[in-house]
Short mmCIF file of C-alpha atoms in Angstrom, two decimals:
data_model
loop_
_atom_site.label_atom_id
_atom_site.label_comp_id
_atom_site.label_asym_id
_atom_site.label_seq_id
_atom_site.Cartn_x
_atom_site.Cartn_y
_atom_site.Cartn_z
CA MET A 24 142.01 146.67 43.42
CA LYS A 25 138.56 147.08 45.75
CA HIS A 26 137.63 150.64 45.86
CA PRO A 27 134.73 152.65 47.43
CA TYR A 28 134.19 154.57 44.44
CA TYR A 29 130.74 155.21 42.11
CA PRO A 30 130.08 153.78 39.78
CA LEU A 31 130.89 150.50 41.22
CA SER A 32 132.05 149.18 37.72
CA LEU A 33 134.92 151.79 37.87
CA GLN A 34 138.45 150.31 37.14
CA LEU A 35 141.06 151.72 39.29
CA PRO A 36 144.05 149.00 39.20
CA THR A 37 146.29 151.42 40.84
CA PHE A 38 144.22 152.61 43.68
CA VAL A 39 145.82 152.33 47.21
CA ALA A 40 143.56 153.36 50.08
CA ASN A 41 144.14 156.41 52.17
CA THR A 42 146.09 156.25 55.42
CA LEU A 43 145.09 159.35 56.94
CA THR A 44 141.53 159.79 58.59
CA VAL A 45 138.85 161.94 57.38
CA GLN A 46 139.45 164.06 60.51
CA GLU A 47 143.07 164.39 59.99
CA ILE A 48 142.48 165.54 56.01
CA LEU A 49 139.59 168.01 56.48
CA GLY A 50 141.13 169.35 59.82
CA GLY A 51 144.27 170.22 58.05
CA PHE A 52 142.44 171.58 55.17
CA PHE A 53 140.37 173.84 57.24
CA ALA A 54 143.41 174.64 59.57
CA CYS A 55 144.99 176.16 56.18
CA VAL A 56 141.74 178.05 55.56
CA ALA A 57 141.67 179.45 58.78
CA LEU A 58 145.10 180.57 58.55
CA ILE A 59 144.56 182.40 55.54
CA ILE A 60 141.30 184.07 56.63
CA VAL A 61 143.50 185.33 59.88
CA ALA A 62 146.31 186.64 57.87
CA THR A 63 143.98 188.39 55.48
CA LEU A 64 142.02 189.92 57.84
CA ARG A 65 144.98 191.34 59.50
CA PHE A 66 146.50 192.48 56.20
CA ALA A 67 142.99 194.46 55.56
CA LYS A 68 142.48 196.02 58.94
CA ASN A 69 142.14 199.34 57.37
CA ASN A 70 139.17 198.33 54.89
CA THR A 71 135.57 198.45 55.33
CA VAL A 72 133.93 195.38 56.78
CA GLY A 73 132.65 194.27 53.30
CA ASP A 74 136.12 194.88 51.37
CA ARG A 75 137.54 193.13 54.37
CA TRP A 76 135.87 189.92 53.72
CA ALA A 77 135.89 190.24 50.12
CA ALA A 78 139.56 190.05 50.24
CA VAL A 79 139.25 187.21 52.50
CA TRP A 80 137.07 185.20 49.96
CA PHE A 81 139.30 185.67 47.20
CA ALA A 82 142.71 184.95 48.98
CA VAL A 83 141.21 181.72 50.34
CA CYS A 84 140.24 181.11 46.65
CA GLY A 85 143.72 181.74 45.72
CA PHE A 86 144.88 179.14 48.12
CA ILE A 87 142.49 176.64 47.14
CA HIS A 88 142.79 177.35 43.40
CA CYS A 89 146.59 177.39 43.16
CA LEU A 90 147.39 175.03 45.71
CA VAL A 91 144.78 172.59 46.22
CA GLU A 92 143.49 172.26 42.77
CA GLY A 93 146.96 173.18 41.28
CA TYR A 94 148.20 169.98 42.85
CA TYR A 95 145.35 168.33 41.34
CA VAL A 96 146.23 169.57 37.90
CA LEU A 97 149.84 168.45 38.14
CA ASN A 98 149.22 164.87 39.63
CA ASN A 99 145.74 164.02 38.11
CA TYR A 100 147.07 160.82 36.19
CA ARG A 101 148.44 159.51 39.67
CA ILE A 102 145.72 160.16 42.08
CA PRO A 103 144.62 156.93 42.59
CA SER A 104 147.88 155.46 44.43
CA ASP A 105 149.02 159.12 45.76
CA GLN A 106 149.73 159.10 49.47
CA SER A 107 150.79 162.67 50.05
CA ILE A 108 148.39 164.68 52.13
CA LEU A 109 146.89 166.45 49.29
CA GLY A 110 146.68 163.05 47.26
CA GLN A 111 144.47 161.61 49.95
CA LEU A 112 142.71 164.98 50.21
CA TRP A 113 141.46 164.38 46.42
CA LYS A 114 140.88 160.43 46.99
CA GLU A 115 138.66 161.55 49.76
CA TYR A 116 136.97 164.12 48.00
CA SER A 117 136.42 161.67 45.14
CA LEU A 118 134.27 159.61 46.89
CA ALA A 119 131.68 162.65 45.63
CA ASP A 120 132.87 162.40 42.25
CA SER A 121 134.95 159.70 41.17
CA ARG A 122 135.98 161.85 37.82
CA TYR A 123 138.78 163.07 39.81
CA LEU A 124 140.38 159.64 39.64
CA THR A 125 140.11 159.38 35.99
CA SER A 126 141.16 162.79 34.55
CA ASP A 127 137.63 163.21 33.32
CA PRO A 128 138.44 165.85 30.50
CA ALA A 129 135.70 168.40 31.60
CA VAL A 130 136.90 168.20 35.15
CA LEU A 131 140.32 168.50 34.19
CA SER A 132 139.71 171.28 31.96
CA ILE A 133 137.62 173.46 34.44
CA GLU A 134 140.49 172.69 36.90
CA ILE A 135 143.46 173.61 34.74
CA LEU A 136 141.68 176.92 33.94
CA THR A 137 141.13 177.59 37.80
CA ALA A 138 144.29 176.70 38.82
CA ALA A 139 146.56 178.39 36.11
CA VAL A 140 144.32 181.47 35.59
CA MET A 141 141.77 182.13 38.26
CA GLY A 142 144.11 181.07 41.28
CA PRO A 143 146.80 183.86 40.67
CA LEU A 144 144.01 186.25 39.49
CA SER A 145 142.46 185.56 42.78
CA PHE A 146 145.54 186.71 44.73
CA ILE A 147 145.95 189.80 42.74
CA LEU A 148 142.40 190.72 43.29
CA ALA A 149 142.59 190.13 47.00
CA GLY A 150 145.45 192.82 46.72
CA ALA A 151 143.36 195.16 44.80
CA ILE A 152 140.75 194.92 47.08
CA VAL A 153 142.93 195.99 50.06
CA LYS A 154 144.53 198.50 48.12
CA SER A 155 141.47 199.92 46.64
CA ARG A 156 142.88 199.58 42.90
CA PRO A 157 140.63 200.98 39.86
CA TYR A 158 140.90 197.49 38.24
CA ARG A 159 139.23 196.02 41.37
CA HIS A 160 135.70 195.66 39.97
CA PHE A 161 136.81 194.75 36.38
CA LEU A 162 138.82 191.70 37.81
CA GLN A 163 135.98 191.11 40.47
CA ILE A 164 133.50 190.43 37.77
CA LEU A 165 136.06 188.48 35.45
CA VAL A 166 137.14 186.16 38.26
CA SER A 167 133.54 185.47 39.68
CA THR A 168 132.04 185.01 36.44
CA SER A 169 134.57 182.41 35.46
CA GLN A 170 134.19 180.74 38.96
CA LEU A 171 130.33 180.70 38.40
CA TYR A 172 130.49 179.59 35.05
CA GLY A 173 133.08 176.96 36.11
CA CYS A 174 130.86 175.65 39.10
CA CYS A 175 127.79 175.47 37.17
CA LEU A 176 129.36 173.43 34.35
CA TYR A 177 130.90 171.13 37.08
CA TYR A 178 127.13 170.55 38.57
CA MET A 179 125.47 170.35 35.08
CA THR A 180 128.02 167.87 33.54
CA SER A 181 127.26 165.61 36.63
CA TYR A 182 123.53 166.13 36.47
CA LEU A 183 123.53 165.30 33.07
CA THR A 184 125.03 161.82 33.79
CA GLN A 185 122.70 161.19 36.52
CA PHE A 186 125.38 161.96 38.98
CA LYS A 187 126.80 158.29 38.20
CA ASP A 188 130.19 159.28 39.52
CA SER A 189 128.93 160.31 43.13
CA HIS A 190 128.55 158.23 46.14
CA PRO A 191 125.02 158.20 46.87
CA HIS A 192 125.39 158.56 50.44
CA PRO A 193 124.31 161.96 51.92
CA PHE A 194 127.55 162.58 53.57
CA TYR A 195 129.41 162.35 50.42
CA PHE A 196 126.69 163.76 48.10
CA TYR A 197 125.63 166.67 50.35
CA GLY A 198 128.24 167.11 52.38
CA TYR A 199 131.08 167.04 49.98
CA PHE A 200 129.40 167.45 46.08
CA VAL A 201 126.95 170.00 46.98
CA VAL A 202 128.00 172.13 49.98
CA MET A 203 131.85 172.00 49.25
CA ASN A 204 130.97 173.50 45.93
CA LEU A 205 128.24 175.56 46.55
CA PRO A 206 130.37 178.55 47.76
CA TRP A 207 131.58 178.94 44.22
CA ILE A 208 127.62 179.43 43.16
CA VAL A 209 126.65 181.70 45.90
CA LEU A 210 129.63 184.12 46.57
CA PRO A 211 130.28 184.98 42.83
CA ILE A 212 127.01 186.12 42.62
CA VAL A 213 127.31 188.05 45.67
CA MET A 214 130.58 189.78 44.10
CA ILE A 215 129.16 190.16 40.75
CA ASN A 216 126.21 191.97 42.27
CA ALA A 217 128.15 194.14 44.25
CA SER A 218 130.58 195.00 41.46
CA ALA A 219 127.48 195.36 39.13
CA ARG A 220 126.38 198.09 41.46
CA ALA A 221 129.87 199.85 41.87
CA THR A 222 130.50 200.08 38.19
CA VAL A 223 127.10 201.08 37.31
CA LYS A 224 127.52 204.11 39.56
CA ALA A 225 131.12 204.92 38.59
CA PHE A 226 129.99 205.30 34.84
CA SER A 227 126.76 207.25 35.70
CA ALA A 228 129.08 209.53 37.70
CA THR A 229 131.69 210.09 34.88
CA SER A 230 128.90 210.31 31.84
CA LYS A 231 127.33 213.05 34.01
CA LYS A 232 130.63 214.49 34.56
CA ILE A 233 130.86 214.35 30.64
CA ARG A 234 127.73 216.08 29.66
CA MET B 12 124.28 152.86 9.51
CA LYS B 13 127.34 153.87 7.87
CA HIS B 14 128.31 157.57 8.81
CA PRO B 15 131.27 159.88 7.87
CA TYR B 16 132.00 160.85 11.61
CA TYR B 17 135.15 160.55 13.81
CA PRO B 18 135.81 158.48 16.06
CA LEU B 19 135.26 155.43 13.24
CA SER B 20 133.80 153.00 15.99
CA LEU B 21 130.92 155.78 16.87
CA GLN B 22 127.73 154.03 16.94
CA LEU B 23 124.66 156.25 15.17
CA PRO B 24 121.84 154.04 14.66
CA THR B 25 119.49 156.58 13.89
CA PHE B 26 121.59 158.69 11.85
CA VAL B 27 120.33 159.96 8.30
CA ALA B 28 122.51 161.48 5.68
CA ASN B 29 121.78 165.15 4.95
CA THR B 30 119.74 165.94 1.77
CA LEU B 31 121.32 169.74 1.68
CA THR B 32 124.32 170.68 0.44
CA VAL B 33 127.37 172.38 2.44
CA GLN B 34 126.91 175.40 0.18
CA GLU B 35 123.02 175.52 0.89
CA ILE B 36 123.87 175.13 4.53
CA LEU B 37 126.84 177.60 5.05
CA GLY B 38 125.08 179.89 2.35
CA GLY B 39 121.97 180.19 4.70
CA PHE B 40 123.67 180.51 7.84
CA PHE B 41 125.98 183.26 6.63
CA ALA B 42 123.02 185.03 4.68
CA CYS B 43 121.31 185.15 8.35
CA VAL B 44 124.52 186.54 10.00
CA ALA B 45 124.80 189.23 7.09
CA LEU B 46 121.18 190.12 7.63
CA ILE B 47 122.02 190.66 11.46
CA ILE B 48 124.93 192.75 10.41
CA VAL B 49 122.97 195.39 8.56
CA ALA B 50 120.09 195.60 10.52
CA THR B 51 122.42 196.12 13.52
CA LEU B 52 124.66 198.76 11.74
CA ARG B 53 121.38 200.66 11.09
CA PHE B 54 120.36 200.53 14.52
CA ALA B 55 123.71 201.90 15.81
CA LYS B 56 124.17 204.56 12.93
CA ASN B 57 124.75 207.14 15.77
CA ASN B 58 127.39 205.36 17.58
CA THR B 59 131.23 205.56 17.31
CA VAL B 60 132.82 203.08 14.85
CA GLY B 61 134.12 201.16 17.57
CA ASP B 62 130.63 200.95 19.15
CA ARG B 63 128.64 200.07 16.27
CA TRP B 64 130.97 197.19 15.38
CA ALA B 65 130.67 195.94 19.01
CA ALA B 66 127.16 196.01 18.79
CA VAL B 67 127.08 193.92 15.96
CA TRP B 68 129.41 191.48 17.33
CA PHE B 69 127.11 190.78 20.08
CA ALA B 70 123.88 190.97 18.06
CA VAL B 71 125.38 188.27 15.95
CA CYS B 72 126.22 186.16 19.07
CA GLY B 73 122.73 186.47 20.31
CA PHE B 74 121.56 185.23 17.06
CA ILE B 75 123.93 182.38 17.38
CA HIS B 76 123.62 181.50 20.98
CA CYS B 77 119.66 181.84 20.70
CA LEU B 78 118.58 180.41 17.65
CA VAL B 79 121.43 178.07 16.52
CA GLU B 80 122.77 176.96 19.70
CA GLY B 81 119.27 177.13 21.47
CA TYR B 82 117.74 174.62 18.62
CA TYR B 83 120.83 172.26 19.40
CA VAL B 84 119.99 172.25 22.95
CA LEU B 85 116.19 171.63 22.72
CA ASN B 86 116.91 168.93 19.88
CA ASN B 87 120.41 167.29 20.88
CA TYR B 88 119.02 163.82 21.58
CA ARG B 89 117.79 163.65 17.92
CA ILE B 90 120.40 165.53 15.94
CA PRO B 91 121.89 162.20 14.11
CA SER B 92 118.23 161.87 12.34
CA ASP B 93 117.09 165.69 12.21
CA GLN B 94 116.56 166.71 8.72
CA SER B 95 115.56 170.29 9.18
CA ILE B 96 118.05 173.01 8.22
CA LEU B 97 119.45 173.51 11.46
CA GLY B 98 119.62 169.95 12.46
CA GLN B 99 121.56 169.41 9.01
CA LEU B 100 123.73 172.44 9.93
CA TRP B 101 124.67 170.55 13.22
CA LYS B 102 125.17 167.18 11.23
CA GLU B 103 127.48 169.21 9.24
CA TYR B 104 129.54 170.63 11.75
CA SER B 105 129.42 167.56 13.87
CA LEU B 106 132.18 166.18 11.22
CA ALA B 107 134.39 168.42 13.07
CA ASP B 108 133.17 167.53 16.62
CA SER B 109 130.72 164.23 16.84
CA ARG B 110 130.28 165.25 20.53
CA TYR B 111 127.15 167.08 19.06
CA LEU B 112 125.67 163.77 17.91
CA THR B 113 126.26 161.87 21.24
CA SER B 114 125.17 164.66 23.75
CA ASP B 115 128.41 164.73 25.20
CA PRO B 116 127.68 166.17 28.95
CA ALA B 117 130.50 168.76 28.64
CA VAL B 118 129.55 170.22 25.28
CA LEU B 119 125.88 169.99 25.99
CA SER B 120 126.59 171.98 29.54
CA ILE B 121 128.46 174.63 27.71
CA GLU B 122 126.03 174.93 24.87
CA ILE B 123 123.01 175.28 27.33
CA LEU B 124 124.64 178.11 29.42
CA THR B 125 125.38 179.57 25.96
CA ALA B 126 121.92 179.44 24.80
CA ALA B 127 119.62 180.09 27.81
CA VAL B 128 121.94 182.76 29.47
CA MET B 129 124.81 184.34 27.21
CA GLY B 130 122.07 184.55 24.21
CA PRO B 131 119.80 186.75 25.74
CA LEU B 132 122.35 188.55 27.64
CA SER B 133 124.16 189.26 24.37
CA PHE B 134 121.15 191.10 22.69
CA ILE B 135 120.62 193.14 25.95
CA LEU B 136 124.20 193.89 25.60
CA ALA B 137 124.05 195.17 22.06
CA GLY B 138 121.13 197.42 22.81
CA ALA B 139 123.07 198.69 25.88
CA ILE B 140 125.94 199.27 23.74
CA VAL B 141 124.10 201.46 21.11
CA LYS B 142 122.26 203.42 23.96
CA SER B 143 125.46 203.63 26.02
CA ARG B 144 123.86 202.70 29.32
CA PRO B 145 125.99 202.59 32.48
CA TYR B 146 125.77 198.76 32.57
CA ARG B 147 127.34 198.44 29.26
CA HIS B 148 130.67 197.35 30.56
CA PHE B 149 129.77 195.32 33.30
CA LEU B 150 127.63 193.05 31.21
CA GLN B 151 130.51 193.30 28.71
CA ILE B 152 133.06 191.82 30.93
CA LEU B 153 130.56 189.42 32.02
CA VAL B 154 129.36 188.00 28.79
CA SER B 155 132.61 188.15 27.17
CA THR B 156 134.44 186.21 30.06
CA SER B 157 131.68 183.62 29.78
CA GLN B 158 132.15 183.41 26.09
CA LEU B 159 136.10 182.94 26.53
CA TYR B 160 135.90 180.62 29.23
CA GLY B 161 133.21 178.55 27.50
CA CYS B 162 135.20 178.24 24.34
CA CYS B 163 138.67 177.56 26.13
CA LEU B 164 136.82 174.45 27.83
CA TYR B 165 135.47 173.37 24.43
CA TYR B 166 138.90 173.50 22.74
CA MET B 167 140.71 172.04 26.06
CA THR B 168 138.21 169.10 26.47
CA SER B 169 138.77 168.13 22.70
CA TYR B 170 142.59 168.50 23.25
CA LEU B 171 142.50 166.32 26.20
CA THR B 172 140.81 163.46 24.17
CA GLN B 173 143.57 163.95 21.47
CA PHE B 174 140.57 165.44 19.04
CA LYS B 175 139.14 161.87 18.66
CA ASP B 176 135.87 163.30 17.73
CA SER B 177 137.13 165.38 15.02
CA HIS B 178 137.68 164.59 11.31
CA PRO B 179 141.01 164.76 10.29
CA HIS B 180 140.93 166.42 7.29
CA PRO B 181 141.98 170.10 7.32
CA PHE B 182 138.61 171.59 5.79
CA TYR B 183 136.76 170.04 9.01
CA PHE B 184 139.51 170.38 11.57
CA TYR B 185 140.62 173.82 10.94
CA GLY B 186 137.95 175.19 8.50
CA TYR B 187 135.17 173.97 11.22
CA PHE B 188 136.71 173.22 14.60
CA VAL B 189 139.26 175.75 14.79
CA VAL B 190 138.22 178.62 12.58
CA MET B 191 134.27 178.79 13.60
CA ASN B 192 135.22 178.89 16.85
CA LEU B 193 138.16 181.20 17.33
CA PRO B 194 136.01 184.36 17.21
CA TRP B 195 134.85 183.34 20.60
CA ILE B 196 138.56 183.15 21.83
CA VAL B 197 139.55 186.45 19.85
CA LEU B 198 136.77 188.81 20.13
CA PRO B 199 136.07 188.12 23.94
CA ILE B 200 139.72 189.11 24.76
CA VAL B 201 139.36 192.41 22.32
CA MET B 202 135.97 193.17 24.24
CA ILE B 203 137.49 192.35 27.87
CA ASN B 204 140.35 194.47 27.13
CA ALA B 205 138.35 197.49 26.10
CA SER B 206 136.05 197.21 28.85
CA ALA B 207 139.03 196.85 31.18
CA ARG B 208 140.32 200.16 29.95
CA ALA B 209 136.82 201.94 30.16
CA THR B 210 136.21 200.74 33.76
CA VAL B 211 139.73 201.47 35.05
CA LYS B 212 139.28 205.00 33.61
CA ALA B 213 135.95 205.42 35.14
CA PHE B 214 136.76 204.33 38.59
CA SER B 215 140.02 206.50 38.41
CA ALA B 216 137.80 209.54 37.45
CA THR B 217 135.15 208.62 40.64
CA SER B 218 138.03 208.26 43.14
CA LYS B 219 139.95 211.41 42.21
CA LYS B 220 136.53 213.40 42.56
CA ILE B 221 135.81 211.69 45.92
CA ARG B 222 139.35 212.77 47.33
#
C-alpha cells in the first residue's frame, strides 16, 4: 500500500488513508482542549491566577495523557488501518513521526508510562492545586520531571536516528514534531522551577521553627 | 567475528574479546563502590543513620552515572573493540543487553540524560543531604523520579522486544540484566516515598503557620 510516511522504505501493508480532513481532526482535538480549559477555569475560580493556570495545564495533560495517548497505547498495533477519530489523529501525527505506526519500543514505552501513570497523576495534581493540598508540590515535581524526562528522550531518540521517521516538510517537522511536543519541555521546566522555590521556602521555614 | 552476544544474528565486525576475567572486572567495579561507601560514611558521620545511607546511595549513583555511564556515552560507538577496563566492563554487561554494543538510540538517550544530568545532580544531592540543605527533598524527588522513569523505560523497551538482546543464561539475564538494574527501581521508590512524607510535613507545617 502506498503511504505518505517517512522513511519512504517503510512497509505498511495494512495502511488505510484518512477520511477526515486535517481541519476536522485538529479542530476536534483543540475543541476538546478548549472545553477542558473552560471547565477547569470555572472549577478553580477561587484560586490565584498562577494556580488557576497550573490547574488548567495539568487538567489538559490528564486529558491528553489518558484519552489521546491512552487510546494509542491500547490500539498501537492497529493504528495504520484505524479509521476512528483518534486513530485518524494518530495517523495524521505519524507524518511527523512514523514510529507511532510501527509500535517502536521506545515510543510505546514512553506512551505506556505517560498514559497509565502520568495521566491519572495529572488529574489528581490538578485537584491538589485547586484545593491547595500539602502534597501538591511533591506531585508537581514528580509529574513534571517525568514529563520533561519523557519528552527529552522522545526528541533525543529521533535525533540519534537523524529524524529518519519524520516527514521533512516544515509543516510536519516544525508544526507537529517540534511545536506539538515543546510544551512538555517548557511547561515542566516552569512547573519544576515554581515547585523548587515553594519547597525550599517551606523547608527553610520549618527548619527555622525547629532551631 | 564470532561473538557471544544475543541475538545470535547480530553483526559485530569490530568485536575483540575481553582479556580481563569477570572476577577482575566485577572486583574492580565493586572495590570502587566500596571506596565511595567508606568515604561517604566518614563524610556524613554527623548525620542520622537514614541520611547517612541516603548520602551513600546518591554518592554511589554519582560515581556510576558520571564515570561508568559517562564513559559509555563518550565511547559508545567503539565499545565492541574497546580493551580499556571500562570498555571491557561494558562488553561484559552487554552479554545481558547487546544494545550497548550497537548504540541503540533508546539506551543511548537514557544513558546521555543519566550521565550528563543525573550524575552531577546525584553528587550535589549527596552533599545537600549531608548539609541538610532546604533544597534536598526537591532534588531528591527530581533525581529519584528520573532514575525510576529511566529504569522503567529500560526494562520496558527490552520487554517489548521479547528480551531479544539479552543472553538467556540466568547468570546474565537475572544476575546482570535484572539484579544490576533493580536498585534503580527499588531505591528511587524508597527515596521518593521518604521525600513525599517530608515535603507533606513541611507544607502542612507552613500552611498552619500562615492560617
